[in-house]
Every structure is written in C-alpha cells, then in structure tokens.
Amino acid sequence: MLRFLTAGESHGKGLVGIIEGLPSNLKIDIDFINYELQRRQKGYGRGNRMKIEKDKISILSGVRGGITIGGPLTIFIENKDYENWIEKMDIHNDIKETITKPRPGHADFAGSIKYNQSDIRNILERSSARETAMRVAIGSISKLMLKEIGIDIYSYVTSIGIFEDKNNYDINHFKSADKSPVRVLNKSLEGNIIKEIDKTKDKGDTLGGSFKVISTGVPIGLGSHAQWDRKLDAKLAQAIMSLQAIKAVEIGDGINSSRNTGSNVHDEIFYNGRYFRKTNNAGGIEGGISNGEYIEIKAYMKPIPSLKKPLKSIDMKSKKEFLAHKERADICAVPAASIVAESIVAFTIAKEISIKFGGDSMQEIISNYNNYINTQK
C-alpha cells in the first residue's frame, strides 16, 4: 500500500521523505517536481526564508534510469539556511539559547508539555510548515502517477482576510491561478488583497484565508461506504487538516447544503454514453465514494501565529507574563498552502488508486483501470 514518512527540522540540514508502495516503471520527471517546489515558494506575503531556499530534490533510492524500480523511493531537500543556524541546530554541541515563551496558536505550548521539553525550539522546528516542502515533493510524484490515468489536480485562493471570491469556475479557469501573485481567479480582488497584506505587514500582524482544491478525471468508485475509515471524503478531510494552520474543511457545497432542502441539494443523475451530473453540490463524493464528478474541497486557514508584534504569553520557566517568542515567518501563506494542498490531495487519491487498481507496476495499474472503466459502458 502507498504510504510515506517525512523527517527533518525547519533549520536542520534538510528534509527527508520516504515513499513506499510506488509501482515500478513510473517515469520520474525531476524538472516537474522541482517546478512544483518553486510554486510552493511563491505567493505575495511570503517571508525572507523563501529568498534563501532554492528547493530542489535529490533522489537517493528507488529510481534507476529515470523510472521507479518498485523499492522505497527516498528524497532529500537541502536546507540552505542551515549554514546560518549551525550553532542553534548542531546535533553534537551544547545549545546555549533556550526559548521558553510559547506563541498562542502554535504547537509551542502543548508540544513542549507533551514531550517534556524546556526549550520550545525542540517543538517549533518540527511543527514548522517548512515540512511541507517535502510533502510537495512527494505529492508531485503522486501527480505524475495520476497523470498516467488522466487525473489532474488544481487549486486557487477563494479568500484572504475580508476579501472573498464567491464565483464558480470551470477547468479552463483553474489553470490560470498561478498567474496571480495571490492565486485568485477574480482579478478585481487581486489589488485589494495585496494592499491588505501590505497593511497587515505594517501592523506586525498576519492574515488567513481559504482556497479550493479540485481533482478532475477521478473515476467512480474510490473509497467505500462499508467502513468509517474507508470513506474517501473522510480521508481527504483528515489529510487536508494535517496541513499546518488549516482549521476547517468543506466538501462540495457542504455549508450551503446544510441550509437548503434535499431537492435543491442532491445532484440528479443522467446518462449519455456515460454517467454525468449537471450540478456537483456533493463535490464529487457520495456515501464516501467518488461519483465521477470533480472532487472539490475547500479549506480554511487561520492566520500564522508568528507575529512581529507578539501576543501575551507566559514564560514557561518563570511562569511570569511575557510577550510571546518572535520567529521569522510569512505575513500570509494562503497561496502557498493551496499549492501544498494540491500535493496532499494528489497523494491521497494516488493511494486510493493503488487500493482500487492495485498492481506492482504502472502497466498493471493502467490495465486494471482500463478494464474497470470499460465495465461502465
């Protein structure tokens, strides 16, 4: 079964990812993976860290001659900023600096208590969103696998701060999100959002927002109604919630559906050589199973908890009131989060593809997929 692990700290030597269960004979396009990593580093409102890092992967195992060989695939991404943090992050020397003032909204406080750490840096380094660089690399490999059977993943930003885009778009629009520095499709909002980010930066504050991830070409039948932990929407929601700072997930028109009647919500079924719907309020999933329409997920991201003008906190050593620790961070990372979410969704769907059409090689998976699709005609 397809699975992965990541390791590494935000300012350590680098990030490591291991993917197990990839089929053999999948062509690995390193240029595509590095391009996806570049996409993650863009977006108006990012911090100075993105000026330092030039993320590129090194493949250490699992690929030979440009294709997967069936064994675990190991990836390494160097942290160039490590050179500036050796004294604070060296694995051998004594560490002189100790951080004891947790940031409200961050893993600092609860993580320090859970793992019995007197230095918050031992928590914040691993809980940092720097880890998402590796998840993008892993998700990019998943995208390569999905493209072999015609599945594509897109995303765009639907809101930042008070500015929200309530329009609905089709596939031709999804592809243009990267043309905007804040990844919005409604160009009339772009200028206002950029001004709001600048204003927030001047105040020493941060901004959150929301974004959509759309998966096209997903066949009917991924996931299952048979057990709670096999439901596709549940797996996707859990995966998206694992992304740092995400606080809510919506599938399809979930929130509006709760305020409406069944006759206005449920998507009628038609057939014209294939099954199709004229609406997609379900977001491509019914009963925990993909129904052949676009899978549409909306995620809501809170403002980043690292503030230039920090909030009140407690020194966990003295128990006295202090302002929270200040750590270099973005002002707004919603555009970057939407890119990361694409990879998270890609891996989750690739895993479901491997469950449904399981095989040890890409040829076997594609053959099983085609046979299944032909039964629906």
Short mmCIF file of C-alpha atoms in Angstrom, two decimals:
data_model
loop_
_atom_site.label_atom_id
_atom_site.label_comp_id
_atom_site.label_asym_id
_atom_site.label_seq_id
_atom_site.Cartn_x
_atom_site.Cartn_y
_atom_site.Cartn_z
CA MET A 1 0.00 0.00 0.00
CA LEU A 2 1.21 3.51 -0.80
CA ARG A 3 2.50 5.41 2.23
CA PHE A 4 5.19 7.93 3.17
CA LEU A 5 7.21 9.32 6.05
CA THR A 6 8.99 12.64 6.35
CA ALA A 7 11.79 13.75 8.66
CA GLY A 8 13.77 16.89 9.30
CA GLU A 9 13.67 20.21 11.14
CA SER A 10 12.94 23.67 9.74
CA HIS A 11 16.53 24.86 10.20
CA GLY A 12 18.26 21.49 10.25
CA LYS A 13 20.44 20.11 7.47
CA GLY A 14 17.48 19.22 5.31
CA LEU A 15 14.27 17.28 4.82
CA VAL A 16 13.96 13.58 4.04
CA GLY A 17 10.99 11.74 2.57
CA ILE A 18 10.49 8.03 2.02
CA ILE A 19 7.67 6.75 -0.21
CA GLU A 20 6.83 3.07 -0.03
CA GLY A 21 4.49 1.20 -2.34
CA LEU A 22 5.09 3.15 -5.54
CA PRO A 23 4.56 0.93 -8.58
CA SER A 24 7.55 0.20 -10.78
CA ASN A 25 8.02 1.80 -14.20
CA LEU A 26 6.65 5.20 -13.21
CA LYS A 27 8.64 7.83 -15.09
CA ILE A 28 10.09 10.38 -12.67
CA ASP A 29 10.29 13.90 -14.06
CA ILE A 30 12.67 15.73 -11.71
CA ASP A 31 12.17 19.04 -13.52
CA PHE A 32 8.42 18.79 -12.85
CA ILE A 33 8.98 18.03 -9.15
CA ASN A 34 11.37 20.97 -8.78
CA TYR A 35 8.90 23.21 -10.61
CA GLU A 36 6.21 22.24 -8.10
CA LEU A 37 8.60 23.10 -5.27
CA GLN A 38 9.14 26.53 -6.85
CA ARG A 39 5.37 27.06 -6.98
CA ARG A 40 5.20 26.46 -3.22
CA GLN A 41 7.83 29.14 -2.57
CA LYS A 42 5.90 31.84 -4.43
CA GLY A 43 2.93 33.95 -3.35
CA TYR A 44 2.63 37.52 -2.16
CA GLY A 45 3.11 37.74 1.60
CA ARG A 46 5.88 35.15 1.96
CA GLY A 47 8.77 35.86 4.33
CA ASN A 48 12.52 36.24 3.81
CA ARG A 49 13.13 32.49 4.18
CA MET A 50 11.91 31.99 0.62
CA LYS A 51 14.71 34.28 -0.61
CA ILE A 52 17.26 31.92 0.94
CA GLU A 53 15.95 28.50 -0.03
CA LYS A 54 16.12 27.23 -3.61
CA ASP A 55 14.35 23.93 -3.10
CA LYS A 56 15.43 21.06 -5.34
CA ILE A 57 15.26 17.33 -4.75
CA SER A 58 17.96 14.70 -4.66
CA ILE A 59 16.73 11.14 -5.14
CA LEU A 60 18.71 8.70 -3.00
CA SER A 61 16.95 5.42 -3.79
CA GLY A 62 14.09 3.77 -5.64
CA VAL A 63 14.79 5.17 -9.13
CA ARG A 64 17.10 3.91 -11.84
CA GLY A 65 17.30 5.16 -15.39
CA GLY A 66 14.56 7.69 -14.72
CA ILE A 67 11.90 5.18 -13.64
CA THR A 68 10.82 3.69 -10.32
CA ILE A 69 12.02 0.15 -9.63
CA GLY A 70 9.49 -0.93 -7.00
CA GLY A 71 11.56 -0.28 -3.88
CA PRO A 72 11.20 2.60 -1.40
CA LEU A 73 11.90 5.98 -3.02
CA THR A 74 13.99 8.30 -0.83
CA ILE A 75 14.15 12.06 -1.38
CA PHE A 76 16.39 14.72 0.17
CA ILE A 77 15.88 18.50 0.12
CA GLU A 78 18.73 20.61 1.47
CA ASN A 79 18.03 23.49 3.86
CA LYS A 80 20.42 26.18 2.67
CA ASP A 81 19.55 28.29 5.72
CA TYR A 82 21.18 25.64 7.94
CA GLU A 83 24.51 27.43 7.45
CA ASN A 84 23.08 30.37 9.40
CA TRP A 85 21.72 28.15 12.18
CA ILE A 86 24.55 25.70 12.88
CA GLU A 87 25.17 26.98 16.41
CA LYS A 88 21.47 26.64 17.27
CA MET A 89 20.84 23.34 15.44
CA ASP A 90 24.07 21.32 15.67
CA ILE A 91 23.33 17.75 16.78
CA HIS A 92 26.52 17.43 18.88
CA ASN A 93 27.31 20.73 20.60
CA ASP A 94 25.59 22.15 23.67
CA ILE A 95 22.82 24.60 22.77
CA LYS A 96 23.10 27.89 24.66
CA GLU A 97 19.86 29.54 23.53
CA THR A 98 16.63 28.43 25.22
CA ILE A 99 13.16 29.57 24.13
CA THR A 100 10.51 29.45 26.86
CA LYS A 101 7.75 31.86 25.74
CA PRO A 102 5.23 29.99 23.54
CA ARG A 103 3.27 31.65 20.74
CA PRO A 104 -0.53 31.48 21.13
CA GLY A 105 -1.95 29.44 18.25
CA HIS A 106 1.24 27.46 17.66
CA ALA A 107 2.30 23.94 18.69
CA ASP A 108 4.89 25.54 21.02
CA PHE A 109 2.90 25.31 24.26
CA ALA A 110 1.11 21.96 24.01
CA GLY A 111 4.08 20.28 22.30
CA SER A 112 6.53 21.36 25.00
CA ILE A 113 4.34 19.94 27.73
CA LYS A 114 3.57 16.73 25.81
CA TYR A 115 7.24 15.95 25.06
CA ASN A 116 8.61 17.39 28.34
CA GLN A 117 10.84 19.96 26.63
CA SER A 118 12.24 23.00 28.39
CA ASP A 119 13.32 24.54 25.07
CA ILE A 120 10.44 25.33 22.72
CA ARG A 121 12.73 25.18 19.67
CA ASN A 122 12.67 21.39 20.03
CA ILE A 123 8.96 21.62 19.13
CA LEU A 124 8.76 24.54 16.73
CA GLU A 125 11.44 23.19 14.40
CA ARG A 126 9.48 20.06 13.51
CA SER A 127 6.00 21.63 13.67
CA SER A 128 7.08 24.35 11.23
CA ALA A 129 5.45 24.50 7.80
CA ARG A 130 8.92 24.04 6.31
CA GLU A 131 8.00 20.33 6.41
CA THR A 132 5.51 20.98 3.61
CA ALA A 133 8.34 21.29 1.08
CA MET A 134 8.81 17.54 1.35
CA ARG A 135 5.08 16.91 1.14
CA VAL A 136 5.03 18.86 -2.12
CA ALA A 137 7.88 16.72 -3.47
CA ILE A 138 6.02 13.53 -2.51
CA GLY A 139 2.75 14.88 -3.84
CA SER A 140 4.42 15.81 -7.12
CA ILE A 141 5.43 12.20 -7.62
CA SER A 142 1.81 11.27 -6.89
CA LYS A 143 0.72 13.76 -9.57
CA LEU A 144 2.99 12.03 -12.08
CA MET A 145 1.30 8.74 -11.25
CA LEU A 146 -2.20 10.23 -11.53
CA LYS A 147 -1.46 11.87 -14.88
CA GLU A 148 -0.88 8.39 -16.32
CA ILE A 149 -4.61 7.72 -15.94
CA GLY A 150 -5.89 11.22 -16.70
CA ILE A 151 -6.32 12.71 -13.22
CA ASP A 152 -5.24 16.33 -12.66
CA ILE A 153 -5.21 18.48 -9.52
CA TYR A 154 -5.77 22.26 -9.44
CA SER A 155 -6.21 24.89 -6.77
CA TYR A 156 -6.99 28.57 -6.34
CA VAL A 157 -7.43 31.03 -3.48
CA THR A 158 -11.03 31.93 -2.61
CA SER A 159 -10.38 34.45 0.16
CA ILE A 160 -7.69 36.31 2.06
CA GLY A 161 -8.78 38.36 5.03
CA ILE A 162 -12.13 40.02 4.36
CA PHE A 163 -11.87 39.72 0.57
CA GLU A 164 -13.75 36.69 -0.79
CA ASP A 165 -14.39 35.34 -4.27
CA LYS A 166 -17.80 33.62 -4.36
CA ASN A 167 -17.78 32.89 -8.10
CA ASN A 168 -17.80 29.38 -9.57
CA TYR A 169 -15.28 28.50 -12.27
CA ASP A 170 -14.63 25.73 -14.78
CA ILE A 171 -11.46 23.83 -15.60
CA ASN A 172 -10.26 26.42 -18.11
CA HIS A 173 -10.06 28.99 -15.31
CA PHE A 174 -8.37 26.73 -12.75
CA LYS A 175 -5.18 26.63 -14.79
CA SER A 176 -4.68 30.41 -14.60
CA ALA A 177 -4.35 30.70 -10.80
CA ASP A 178 -0.54 30.78 -10.93
CA LYS A 179 -0.70 33.98 -13.00
CA SER A 180 -1.83 35.86 -9.89
CA PRO A 181 0.67 36.58 -7.05
CA VAL A 182 -2.10 35.69 -4.58
CA ARG A 183 -3.53 32.86 -6.77
CA VAL A 184 -7.01 34.37 -7.15
CA LEU A 185 -9.06 33.86 -10.31
CA ASN A 186 -11.05 37.07 -9.83
CA LYS A 187 -8.51 39.69 -10.91
CA SER A 188 -10.65 42.52 -9.46
CA LEU A 189 -9.82 41.22 -5.96
CA GLU A 190 -6.07 40.95 -6.51
CA GLY A 191 -5.16 44.58 -5.87
CA ASN A 192 -7.27 44.84 -2.72
CA ILE A 193 -5.78 41.65 -1.31
CA ILE A 194 -2.21 42.82 -1.95
CA LYS A 195 -2.98 46.14 -0.22
CA GLU A 196 -4.48 44.26 2.71
CA ILE A 197 -1.37 42.09 3.04
CA ASP A 198 0.85 45.20 2.97
CA LYS A 199 -1.31 46.91 5.57
CA THR A 200 -1.21 43.84 7.78
CA LYS A 201 2.56 43.62 7.45
CA ASP A 202 2.91 47.24 8.60
CA LYS A 203 0.86 46.39 11.68
CA GLY A 204 3.11 43.43 12.51
CA ASP A 205 0.16 41.08 12.07
CA THR A 206 -0.79 38.11 9.85
CA LEU A 207 -3.69 37.06 7.60
CA GLY A 208 -5.54 33.83 6.90
CA GLY A 209 -7.95 32.84 4.18
CA SER A 210 -9.38 29.96 2.20
CA PHE A 211 -8.75 28.03 -1.01
CA LYS A 212 -10.23 25.28 -3.16
CA VAL A 213 -8.58 22.12 -4.49
CA ILE A 214 -10.21 20.48 -7.50
CA SER A 215 -9.43 16.99 -8.81
CA THR A 216 -10.57 16.20 -12.35
CA GLY A 217 -10.77 12.83 -14.08
CA VAL A 218 -11.31 10.86 -10.86
CA PRO A 219 -13.20 7.63 -11.68
CA ILE A 220 -16.34 6.41 -9.95
CA GLY A 221 -15.57 4.05 -7.09
CA LEU A 222 -12.66 5.34 -4.98
CA GLY A 223 -13.27 4.96 -1.26
CA SER A 224 -16.04 2.88 0.30
CA HIS A 225 -19.26 3.13 2.30
CA ALA A 226 -18.53 -0.18 4.04
CA GLN A 227 -16.42 1.11 6.95
CA TRP A 228 -15.97 4.56 8.50
CA ASP A 229 -12.22 4.67 7.88
CA ARG A 230 -12.54 3.78 4.19
CA LYS A 231 -14.71 6.77 3.23
CA LEU A 232 -12.95 8.97 0.66
CA ASP A 233 -14.24 12.29 1.98
CA ALA A 234 -13.12 11.36 5.49
CA LYS A 235 -9.63 10.50 4.24
CA LEU A 236 -9.35 13.73 2.25
CA ALA A 237 -10.61 15.85 5.14
CA GLN A 238 -8.09 14.27 7.52
CA ALA A 239 -5.28 14.76 5.01
CA ILE A 240 -6.10 18.44 4.45
CA MET A 241 -6.47 19.04 8.20
CA SER A 242 -2.91 17.73 8.62
CA LEU A 243 -1.66 20.82 6.79
CA GLN A 244 -0.35 23.42 9.23
CA ALA A 245 -2.88 26.16 10.18
CA ILE A 246 -5.91 24.56 8.48
CA LYS A 247 -8.92 24.78 10.81
CA ALA A 248 -11.87 23.69 8.66
CA VAL A 249 -12.59 21.63 5.53
CA GLU A 250 -15.66 21.66 3.28
CA ILE A 251 -16.53 19.08 0.61
CA GLY A 252 -18.52 20.46 -2.32
CA ASP A 253 -21.28 22.85 -1.30
CA GLY A 254 -21.32 21.45 2.22
CA ILE A 255 -22.06 24.58 4.23
CA ASN A 256 -24.77 25.91 1.92
CA SER A 257 -26.26 22.42 1.64
CA SER A 258 -26.91 22.40 5.38
CA ARG A 259 -29.20 25.41 4.91
CA ASN A 260 -31.13 24.02 1.93
CA THR A 261 -33.66 21.30 1.04
CA GLY A 262 -32.82 17.90 -0.42
CA SER A 263 -34.49 18.64 -3.74
CA ASN A 264 -32.21 21.64 -4.22
CA VAL A 265 -29.05 19.96 -2.98
CA HIS A 266 -28.75 16.48 -4.46
CA ASP A 267 -27.23 16.16 -7.93
CA GLU A 268 -29.56 14.47 -10.43
CA ILE A 269 -28.07 11.58 -12.46
CA PHE A 270 -28.07 11.39 -16.27
CA TYR A 271 -26.63 9.07 -18.92
CA ASN A 272 -25.41 9.85 -22.43
CA GLY A 273 -22.85 7.19 -23.19
CA ARG A 274 -21.53 7.83 -19.68
CA TYR A 275 -22.97 8.81 -16.31
CA PHE A 276 -22.92 12.54 -15.56
CA ARG A 277 -24.47 15.27 -13.43
CA LYS A 278 -25.49 18.82 -14.33
CA THR A 279 -24.61 20.01 -10.82
CA ASN A 280 -21.91 18.99 -8.35
CA ASN A 281 -23.09 20.07 -4.91
CA ALA A 282 -21.75 16.81 -3.48
CA GLY A 283 -18.23 17.78 -4.52
CA GLY A 284 -17.71 14.51 -6.39
CA ILE A 285 -18.26 12.21 -3.39
CA GLU A 286 -21.43 10.42 -2.25
CA GLY A 287 -21.57 7.89 0.58
CA GLY A 288 -17.81 8.10 0.99
CA ILE A 289 -17.27 7.06 -2.67
CA SER A 290 -16.16 9.14 -5.66
CA ASN A 291 -19.05 9.53 -8.13
CA GLY A 292 -17.13 10.55 -11.26
CA GLU A 293 -17.56 14.32 -10.96
CA TYR A 294 -14.86 16.82 -9.97
CA ILE A 295 -13.76 16.32 -6.38
CA GLU A 296 -13.96 19.77 -4.84
CA ILE A 297 -12.51 20.59 -1.42
CA LYS A 298 -12.44 23.97 0.30
CA ALA A 299 -10.03 24.56 3.18
CA TYR A 300 -9.91 27.41 5.68
CA MET A 301 -6.57 28.59 7.04
CA LYS A 302 -6.09 30.61 10.21
CA PRO A 303 -3.56 33.49 10.35
CA ILE A 304 0.00 32.36 11.03
CA PRO A 305 0.73 32.57 14.81
CA SER A 306 4.23 34.08 14.44
CA LEU A 307 3.66 37.82 14.87
CA LYS A 308 6.15 40.69 14.64
CA LYS A 309 4.09 42.33 17.38
CA PRO A 310 3.62 39.25 19.59
CA LEU A 311 0.66 38.45 21.81
CA LYS A 312 0.74 37.99 25.56
CA SER A 313 2.08 34.67 26.80
CA ILE A 314 3.74 33.02 29.78
CA ASP A 315 7.40 32.25 30.33
CA MET A 316 7.12 28.52 30.93
CA LYS A 317 10.24 28.61 33.11
CA SER A 318 9.40 31.51 35.44
CA LYS A 319 5.59 31.27 34.96
CA LYS A 320 5.53 35.08 34.65
CA GLU A 321 3.68 37.00 31.96
CA PHE A 322 5.74 37.92 28.88
CA LEU A 323 5.21 38.63 25.23
CA ALA A 324 5.45 35.51 23.07
CA HIS A 325 8.63 34.49 21.27
CA LYS A 326 9.17 36.10 17.84
CA GLU A 327 10.17 33.82 14.96
CA ARG A 328 10.72 34.81 11.33
CA ALA A 329 7.58 33.97 9.35
CA ASP A 330 5.27 34.85 6.48
CA ILE A 331 2.58 37.51 6.66
CA CYS A 332 0.19 35.42 4.57
CA ALA A 333 0.81 31.87 3.35
CA VAL A 334 -2.63 31.08 1.92
CA PRO A 335 -1.40 30.97 -1.73
CA ALA A 336 1.46 28.63 -0.75
CA ALA A 337 -0.90 26.47 1.33
CA SER A 338 -3.12 25.94 -1.70
CA ILE A 339 -0.13 24.52 -3.60
CA VAL A 340 0.74 22.22 -0.71
CA ALA A 341 -2.88 21.09 -0.52
CA GLU A 342 -2.74 20.03 -4.18
CA SER A 343 0.05 17.61 -3.28
CA ILE A 344 -1.76 16.37 -0.18
CA VAL A 345 -4.86 15.61 -2.25
CA ALA A 346 -2.73 14.06 -5.01
CA PHE A 347 -1.12 11.60 -2.61
CA THR A 348 -4.45 10.69 -1.01
CA ILE A 349 -6.07 9.98 -4.38
CA ALA A 350 -2.99 8.12 -5.64
CA LYS A 351 -3.21 5.92 -2.56
CA GLU A 352 -6.87 5.20 -3.32
CA ILE A 353 -5.97 4.40 -6.93
CA SER A 354 -3.39 1.89 -5.71
CA ILE A 355 -6.02 0.30 -3.43
CA LYS A 356 -8.69 0.11 -6.12
CA PHE A 357 -6.50 -0.87 -9.08
CA GLY A 358 -3.61 -2.41 -7.17
CA GLY A 359 -0.60 -3.61 -9.09
CA ASP A 360 3.15 -3.77 -8.76
CA SER A 361 3.82 -1.87 -11.98
CA MET A 362 2.25 1.11 -13.75
CA GLN A 363 1.32 -1.17 -16.64
CA GLU A 364 -0.67 -3.43 -14.31
CA ILE A 365 -2.45 -0.48 -12.65
CA ILE A 366 -3.35 1.06 -16.02
CA SER A 367 -4.62 -2.28 -17.34
CA ASN A 368 -6.78 -2.81 -14.24
CA TYR A 369 -8.05 0.77 -14.52
CA ASN A 370 -9.00 0.42 -18.19
CA ASN A 371 -10.77 -2.89 -17.58
CA TYR A 372 -12.80 -1.30 -14.79
CA ILE A 373 -13.75 1.75 -16.88
CA ASN A 374 -14.90 -0.50 -19.71
CA THR A 375 -17.40 -2.25 -17.41
CA GLN A 376 -19.30 1.05 -17.03
CA LYS A 377 -20.15 1.40 -20.73
#
